[in-house]
Coordinates of C-alpha atoms in Angstrom, one line a residue:
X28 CA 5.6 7.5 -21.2
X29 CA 6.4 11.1 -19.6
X30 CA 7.9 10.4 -15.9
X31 CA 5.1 10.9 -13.3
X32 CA 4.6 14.5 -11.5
X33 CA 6.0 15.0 -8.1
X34 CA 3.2 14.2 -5.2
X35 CA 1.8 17.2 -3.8
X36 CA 1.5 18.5 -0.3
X37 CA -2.3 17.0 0.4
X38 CA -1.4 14.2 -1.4
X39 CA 1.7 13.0 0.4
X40 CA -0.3 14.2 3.6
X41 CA -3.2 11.2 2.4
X42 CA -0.3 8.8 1.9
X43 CA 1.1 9.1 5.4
X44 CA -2.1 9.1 7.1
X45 CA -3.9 6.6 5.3
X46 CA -0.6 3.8 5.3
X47 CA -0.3 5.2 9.2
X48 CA -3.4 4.3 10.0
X49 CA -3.1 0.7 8.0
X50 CA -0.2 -0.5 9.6
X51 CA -1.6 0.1 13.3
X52 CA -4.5 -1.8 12.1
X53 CA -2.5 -4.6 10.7
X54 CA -0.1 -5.2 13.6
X55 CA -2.9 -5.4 15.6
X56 CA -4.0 -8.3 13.5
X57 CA -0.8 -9.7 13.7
X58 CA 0.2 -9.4 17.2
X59 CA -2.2 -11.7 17.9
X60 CA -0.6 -14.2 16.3
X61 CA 3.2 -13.4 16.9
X62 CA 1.8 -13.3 21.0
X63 CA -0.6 -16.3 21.1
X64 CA 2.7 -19.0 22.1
X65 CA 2.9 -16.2 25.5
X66 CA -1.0 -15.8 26.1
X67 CA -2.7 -18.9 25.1
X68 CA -2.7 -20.7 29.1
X69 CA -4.1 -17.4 30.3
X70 CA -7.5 -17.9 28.7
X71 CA -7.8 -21.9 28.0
X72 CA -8.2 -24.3 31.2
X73 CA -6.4 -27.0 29.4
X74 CA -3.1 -28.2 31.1
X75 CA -2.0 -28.8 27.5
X76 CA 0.0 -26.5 25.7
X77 CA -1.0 -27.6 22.0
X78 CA -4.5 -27.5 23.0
X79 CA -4.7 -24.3 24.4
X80 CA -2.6 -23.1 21.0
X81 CA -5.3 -25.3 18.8
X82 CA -8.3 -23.0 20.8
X83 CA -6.5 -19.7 20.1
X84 CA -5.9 -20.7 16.5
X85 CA -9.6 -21.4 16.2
X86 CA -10.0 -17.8 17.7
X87 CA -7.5 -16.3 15.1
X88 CA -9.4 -18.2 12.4
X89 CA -12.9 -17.2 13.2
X90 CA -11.8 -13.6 13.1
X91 CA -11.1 -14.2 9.2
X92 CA -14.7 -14.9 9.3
X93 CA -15.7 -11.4 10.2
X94 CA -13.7 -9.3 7.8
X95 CA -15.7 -10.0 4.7
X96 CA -18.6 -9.0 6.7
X97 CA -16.0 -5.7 7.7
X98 CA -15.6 -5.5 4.3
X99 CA -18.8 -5.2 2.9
X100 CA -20.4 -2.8 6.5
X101 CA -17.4 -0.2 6.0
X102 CA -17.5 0.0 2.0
X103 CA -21.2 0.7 3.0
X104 CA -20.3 3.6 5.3
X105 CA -17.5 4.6 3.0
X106 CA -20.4 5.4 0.0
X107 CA -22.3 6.9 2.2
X108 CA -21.0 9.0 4.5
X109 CA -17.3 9.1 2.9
X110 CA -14.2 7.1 2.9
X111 CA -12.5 10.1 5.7
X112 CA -15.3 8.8 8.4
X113 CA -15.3 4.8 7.8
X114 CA -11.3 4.8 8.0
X115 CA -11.8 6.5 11.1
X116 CA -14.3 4.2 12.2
X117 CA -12.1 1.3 11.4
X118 CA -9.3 2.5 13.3
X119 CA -11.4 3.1 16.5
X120 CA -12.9 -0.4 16.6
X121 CA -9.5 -1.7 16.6
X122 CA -8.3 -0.1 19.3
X123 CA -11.3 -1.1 21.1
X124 CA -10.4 -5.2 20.4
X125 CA -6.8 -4.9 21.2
X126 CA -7.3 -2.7 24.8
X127 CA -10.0 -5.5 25.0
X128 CA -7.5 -8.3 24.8
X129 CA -5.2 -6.0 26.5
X130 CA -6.9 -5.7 29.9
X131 CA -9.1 -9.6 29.7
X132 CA -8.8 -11.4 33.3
X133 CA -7.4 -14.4 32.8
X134 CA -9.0 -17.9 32.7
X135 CA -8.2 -18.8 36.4
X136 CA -9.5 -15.3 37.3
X137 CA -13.4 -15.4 35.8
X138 CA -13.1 -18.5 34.1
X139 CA -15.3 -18.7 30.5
X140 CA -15.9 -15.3 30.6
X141 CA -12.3 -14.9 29.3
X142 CA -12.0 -17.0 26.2
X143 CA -15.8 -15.3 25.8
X144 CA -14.1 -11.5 25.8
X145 CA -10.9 -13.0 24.2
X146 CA -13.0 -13.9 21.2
X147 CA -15.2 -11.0 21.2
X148 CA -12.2 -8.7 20.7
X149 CA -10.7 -10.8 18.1
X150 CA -14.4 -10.6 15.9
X151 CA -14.4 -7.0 16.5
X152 CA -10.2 -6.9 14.6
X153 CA -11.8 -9.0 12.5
X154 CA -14.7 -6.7 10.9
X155 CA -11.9 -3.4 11.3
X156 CA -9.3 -5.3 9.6
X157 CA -12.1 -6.4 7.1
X158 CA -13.2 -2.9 6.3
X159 CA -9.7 -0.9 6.5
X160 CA -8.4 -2.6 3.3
X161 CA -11.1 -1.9 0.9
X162 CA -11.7 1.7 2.2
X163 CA -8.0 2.3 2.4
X164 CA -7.2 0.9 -1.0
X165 CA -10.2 3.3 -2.7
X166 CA -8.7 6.1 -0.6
X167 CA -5.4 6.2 -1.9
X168 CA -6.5 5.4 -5.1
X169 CA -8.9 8.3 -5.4
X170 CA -6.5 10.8 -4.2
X171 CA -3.6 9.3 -6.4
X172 CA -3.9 10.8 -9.7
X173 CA -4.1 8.0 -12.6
X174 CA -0.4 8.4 -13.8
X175 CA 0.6 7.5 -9.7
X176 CA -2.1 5.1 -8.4
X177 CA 0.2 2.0 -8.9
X178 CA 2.7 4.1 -6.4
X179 CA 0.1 5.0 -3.9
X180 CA -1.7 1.6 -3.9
X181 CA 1.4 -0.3 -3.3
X182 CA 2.0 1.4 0.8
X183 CA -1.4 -0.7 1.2
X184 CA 1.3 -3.8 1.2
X185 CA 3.9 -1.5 2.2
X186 CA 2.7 -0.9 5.8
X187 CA 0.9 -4.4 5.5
X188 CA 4.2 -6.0 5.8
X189 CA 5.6 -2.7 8.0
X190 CA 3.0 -4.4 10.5
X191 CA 4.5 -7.7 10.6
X192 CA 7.6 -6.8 11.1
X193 CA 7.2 -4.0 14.0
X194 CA 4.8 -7.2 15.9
X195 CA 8.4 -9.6 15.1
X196 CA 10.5 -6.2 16.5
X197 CA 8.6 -5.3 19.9
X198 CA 8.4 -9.6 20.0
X199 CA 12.5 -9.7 19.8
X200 CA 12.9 -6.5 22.3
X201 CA 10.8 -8.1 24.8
X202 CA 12.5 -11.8 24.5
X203 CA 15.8 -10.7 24.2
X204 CA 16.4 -7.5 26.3
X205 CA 13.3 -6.4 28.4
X206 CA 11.3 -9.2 29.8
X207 CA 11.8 -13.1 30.9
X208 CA 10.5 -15.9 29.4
X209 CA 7.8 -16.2 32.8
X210 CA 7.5 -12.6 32.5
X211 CA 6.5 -12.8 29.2
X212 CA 3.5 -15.7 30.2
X213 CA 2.3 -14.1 32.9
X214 CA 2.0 -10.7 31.9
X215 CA 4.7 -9.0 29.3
X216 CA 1.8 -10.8 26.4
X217 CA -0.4 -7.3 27.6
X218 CA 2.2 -5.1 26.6
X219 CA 1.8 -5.4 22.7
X220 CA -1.5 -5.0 23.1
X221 CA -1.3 -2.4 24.9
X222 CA 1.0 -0.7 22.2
X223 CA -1.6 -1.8 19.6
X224 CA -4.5 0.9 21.7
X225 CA -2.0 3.6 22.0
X226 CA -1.0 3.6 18.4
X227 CA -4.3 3.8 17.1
X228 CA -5.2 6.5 18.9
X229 CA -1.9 8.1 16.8
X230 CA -3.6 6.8 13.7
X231 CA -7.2 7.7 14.6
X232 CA -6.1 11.7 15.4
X233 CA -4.1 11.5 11.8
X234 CA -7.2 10.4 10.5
X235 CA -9.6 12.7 11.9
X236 CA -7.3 15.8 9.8
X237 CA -8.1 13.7 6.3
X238 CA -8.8 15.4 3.5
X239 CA -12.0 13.5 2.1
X240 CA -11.8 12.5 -1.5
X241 CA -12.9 14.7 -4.4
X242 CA -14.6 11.6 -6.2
X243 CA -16.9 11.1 -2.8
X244 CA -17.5 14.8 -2.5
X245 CA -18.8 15.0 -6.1
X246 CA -20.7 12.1 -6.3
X247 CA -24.3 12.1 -6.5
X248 CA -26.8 10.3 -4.3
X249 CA -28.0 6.8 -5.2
X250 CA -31.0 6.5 -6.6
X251 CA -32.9 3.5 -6.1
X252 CA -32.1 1.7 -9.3
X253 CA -28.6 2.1 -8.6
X254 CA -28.9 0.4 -5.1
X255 CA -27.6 -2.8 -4.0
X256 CA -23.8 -3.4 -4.6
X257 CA -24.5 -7.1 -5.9
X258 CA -26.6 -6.7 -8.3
X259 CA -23.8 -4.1 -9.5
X260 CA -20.9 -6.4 -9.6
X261 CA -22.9 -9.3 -11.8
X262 CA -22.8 -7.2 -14.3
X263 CA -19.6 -7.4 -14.6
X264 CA -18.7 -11.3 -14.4
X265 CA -15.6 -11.6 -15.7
X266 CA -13.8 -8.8 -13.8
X267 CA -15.8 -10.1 -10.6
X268 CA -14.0 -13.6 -11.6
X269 CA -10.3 -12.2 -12.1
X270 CA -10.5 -10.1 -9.3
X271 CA -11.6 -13.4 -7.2
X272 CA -9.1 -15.5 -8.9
X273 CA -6.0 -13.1 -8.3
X274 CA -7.1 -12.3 -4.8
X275 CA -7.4 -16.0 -3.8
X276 CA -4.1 -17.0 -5.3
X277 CA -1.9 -13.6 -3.9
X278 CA -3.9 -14.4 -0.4
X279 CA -2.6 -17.7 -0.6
X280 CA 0.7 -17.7 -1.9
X281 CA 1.1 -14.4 1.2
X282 CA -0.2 -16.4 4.0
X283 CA 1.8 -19.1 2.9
X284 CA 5.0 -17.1 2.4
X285 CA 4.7 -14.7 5.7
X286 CA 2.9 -17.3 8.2
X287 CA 3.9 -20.5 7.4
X288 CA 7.8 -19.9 6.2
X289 CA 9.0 -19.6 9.8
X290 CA 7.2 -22.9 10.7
X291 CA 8.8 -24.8 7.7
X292 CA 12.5 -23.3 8.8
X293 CA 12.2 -24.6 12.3
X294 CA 10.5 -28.0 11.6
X295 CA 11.7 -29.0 8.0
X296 CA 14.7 -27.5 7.0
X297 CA 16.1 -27.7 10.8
X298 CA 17.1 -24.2 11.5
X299 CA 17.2 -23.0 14.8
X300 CA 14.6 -20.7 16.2
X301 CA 16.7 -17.4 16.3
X302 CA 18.3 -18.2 12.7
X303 CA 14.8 -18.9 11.3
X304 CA 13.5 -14.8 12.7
X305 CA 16.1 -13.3 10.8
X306 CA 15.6 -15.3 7.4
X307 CA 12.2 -14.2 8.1
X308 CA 12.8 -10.3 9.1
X309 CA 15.1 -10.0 6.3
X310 CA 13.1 -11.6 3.9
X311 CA 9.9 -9.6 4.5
X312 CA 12.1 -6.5 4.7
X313 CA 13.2 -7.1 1.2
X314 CA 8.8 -8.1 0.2
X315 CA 8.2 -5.0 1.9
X316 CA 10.6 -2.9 -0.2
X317 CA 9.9 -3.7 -3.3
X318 CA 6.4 -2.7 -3.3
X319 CA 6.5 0.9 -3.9
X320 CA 9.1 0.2 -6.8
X321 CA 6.7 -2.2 -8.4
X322 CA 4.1 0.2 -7.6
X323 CA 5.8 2.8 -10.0
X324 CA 6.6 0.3 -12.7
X325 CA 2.7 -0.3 -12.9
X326 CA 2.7 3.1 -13.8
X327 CA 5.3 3.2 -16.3
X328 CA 4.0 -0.3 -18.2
X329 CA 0.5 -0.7 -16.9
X330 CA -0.8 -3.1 -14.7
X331 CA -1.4 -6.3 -17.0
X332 CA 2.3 -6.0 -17.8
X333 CA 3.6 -6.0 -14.0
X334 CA 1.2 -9.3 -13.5
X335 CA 2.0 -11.1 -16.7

């Protein structure tokens, strides 16, 4: 197979901005997480540490809950009014949850209203986070062309792991050089939020100078047989089915590999905290890298042969 042609001007243009714009949005989502040992007494009225960590888990995990339903409102917006406004759309919201979370009273200030706002920010990450994958993937893919759209699609995971590891790099900074450890519970928690506004602000100007995507610009308008994305995709069982299937076990194997490694260091294989961070920085730095080379071998072999 020839090599593939060099990427254009507008084309590098819609990779920068569209994988800008997905890692603000994912560190967002993952700040929450990286933060929630710092934040969690500031919005629960237990005395307990593990329960307060149990609520703000539940928080985190009812967010998930909202990004299928992201998923489906932004693809929506996305086929109707083009992929250019929902990925702005997306990006806004976010910034709206995280300078949410980033300026909530705390618990002992207005009591339940702050786990109330707490979770309201975290469903509102939820349905951005929900939508910005779906529309981002289509995005890239539509202004790859089809000898490069392994290469494009792979800075969706790219800047998805990007994310994680600038929320582990501002966590570091502000442990180790800028903030104390009661610094850090009564107040320094804000600042990554805080960061999380600003940069999407970046993102959402970068986004507002997109270059929509020739396949929405010449589509045609629905008609009314051709309405209602469901009864779409069960035409198509079997793809619907792999496409569940690889999804569910990727999703799993990531979570497991990017959220739960640095809990199995520390409590099973008995590494200290600090020692544990660096596996787990160096380890997603190497995931993170690899993507855009796999990216271009799906486009030198095809994609069954890079799963298989």
């Amino acid at each position: 197979m020839a090599a593939p042609e060099k990427i254009s001007r507008r084309r590098l243009k819609a990779i920068l901005s569209g994988s800008v714009g997905n890692l603000v949005e994912w560190y967002d989502w993952y700040v929450f997480s990286a933060f929630s040992l710092y934040f969690s007494g500031s919005f629960f009225p237990s005395g307990d540490a593990t329960a307060q960590l149990l609520y703000t888990a539940g928080i985190f995990a009812l967010g998930f809950l909202m990004r299928p339903i992201g998923g489906w409102m932004f693809g929506r917006i996305a086929d109707k009014v083009g992929r250019k406004q929902s990925m702005t759309l997306s990006v806004l919201l976010m910034s709206l949850g995280s300078l949410l979370i980033a300026l909530t009273p705390t618990y002992q200030t207005v009591g339940l209203v702050a786990p109330v706002m707490l979770l309201t920010a975290r469903l509102l990450q939820g349905l951005s986070v929900g939508g910005e994958y779906g529309v981002s993937a289509t995005y890239l893919s539509e202004m790859a062309t089809p000898s490069r759209r392994g290469f494009y699609s792979s800075f969706l995971y790219l800047t998805l792991i990007g994310a994680q590891l600038l929320a582990l790099g501002i966590q570091l900074v502000l442990q180790k050089w800028l903030l104390t450890e009661a610094q850090l519970l009564a107040w320094g928690w804000r600042i990554p939020f805080a960061v999380g506004a600003a940069l999407s602000l970046v993102a959402l100007f970068l986004r507002s100078n997109l270059d929509e995507t020739a396949a929405f610009e010449a589509q045609a308008p629905e008609t009314e047989d051709q309405r209602g994305s469901l009864r779409v995709l069960w035409q198509y069982p079997r793809a619907v089915a792999t496409v569940v299937g690889l999804t569910m076990g990727g999703t799993l194997a990531f979570y497991t590999f990017t959220a739960y490694m640095l809990k199995f260091l520390v409590n099973t294989a008995h590494m200290s905290k600090a020692t544990a961070a660096n596996v787990s920085f160096l380890s997603l730095l190497v995931f993170a890298g690899l993507q855009p080379l796999f990216g271009s071998l799906a486009d030198r072999v095809g994609r069954r042969g890079c799963q298989t």
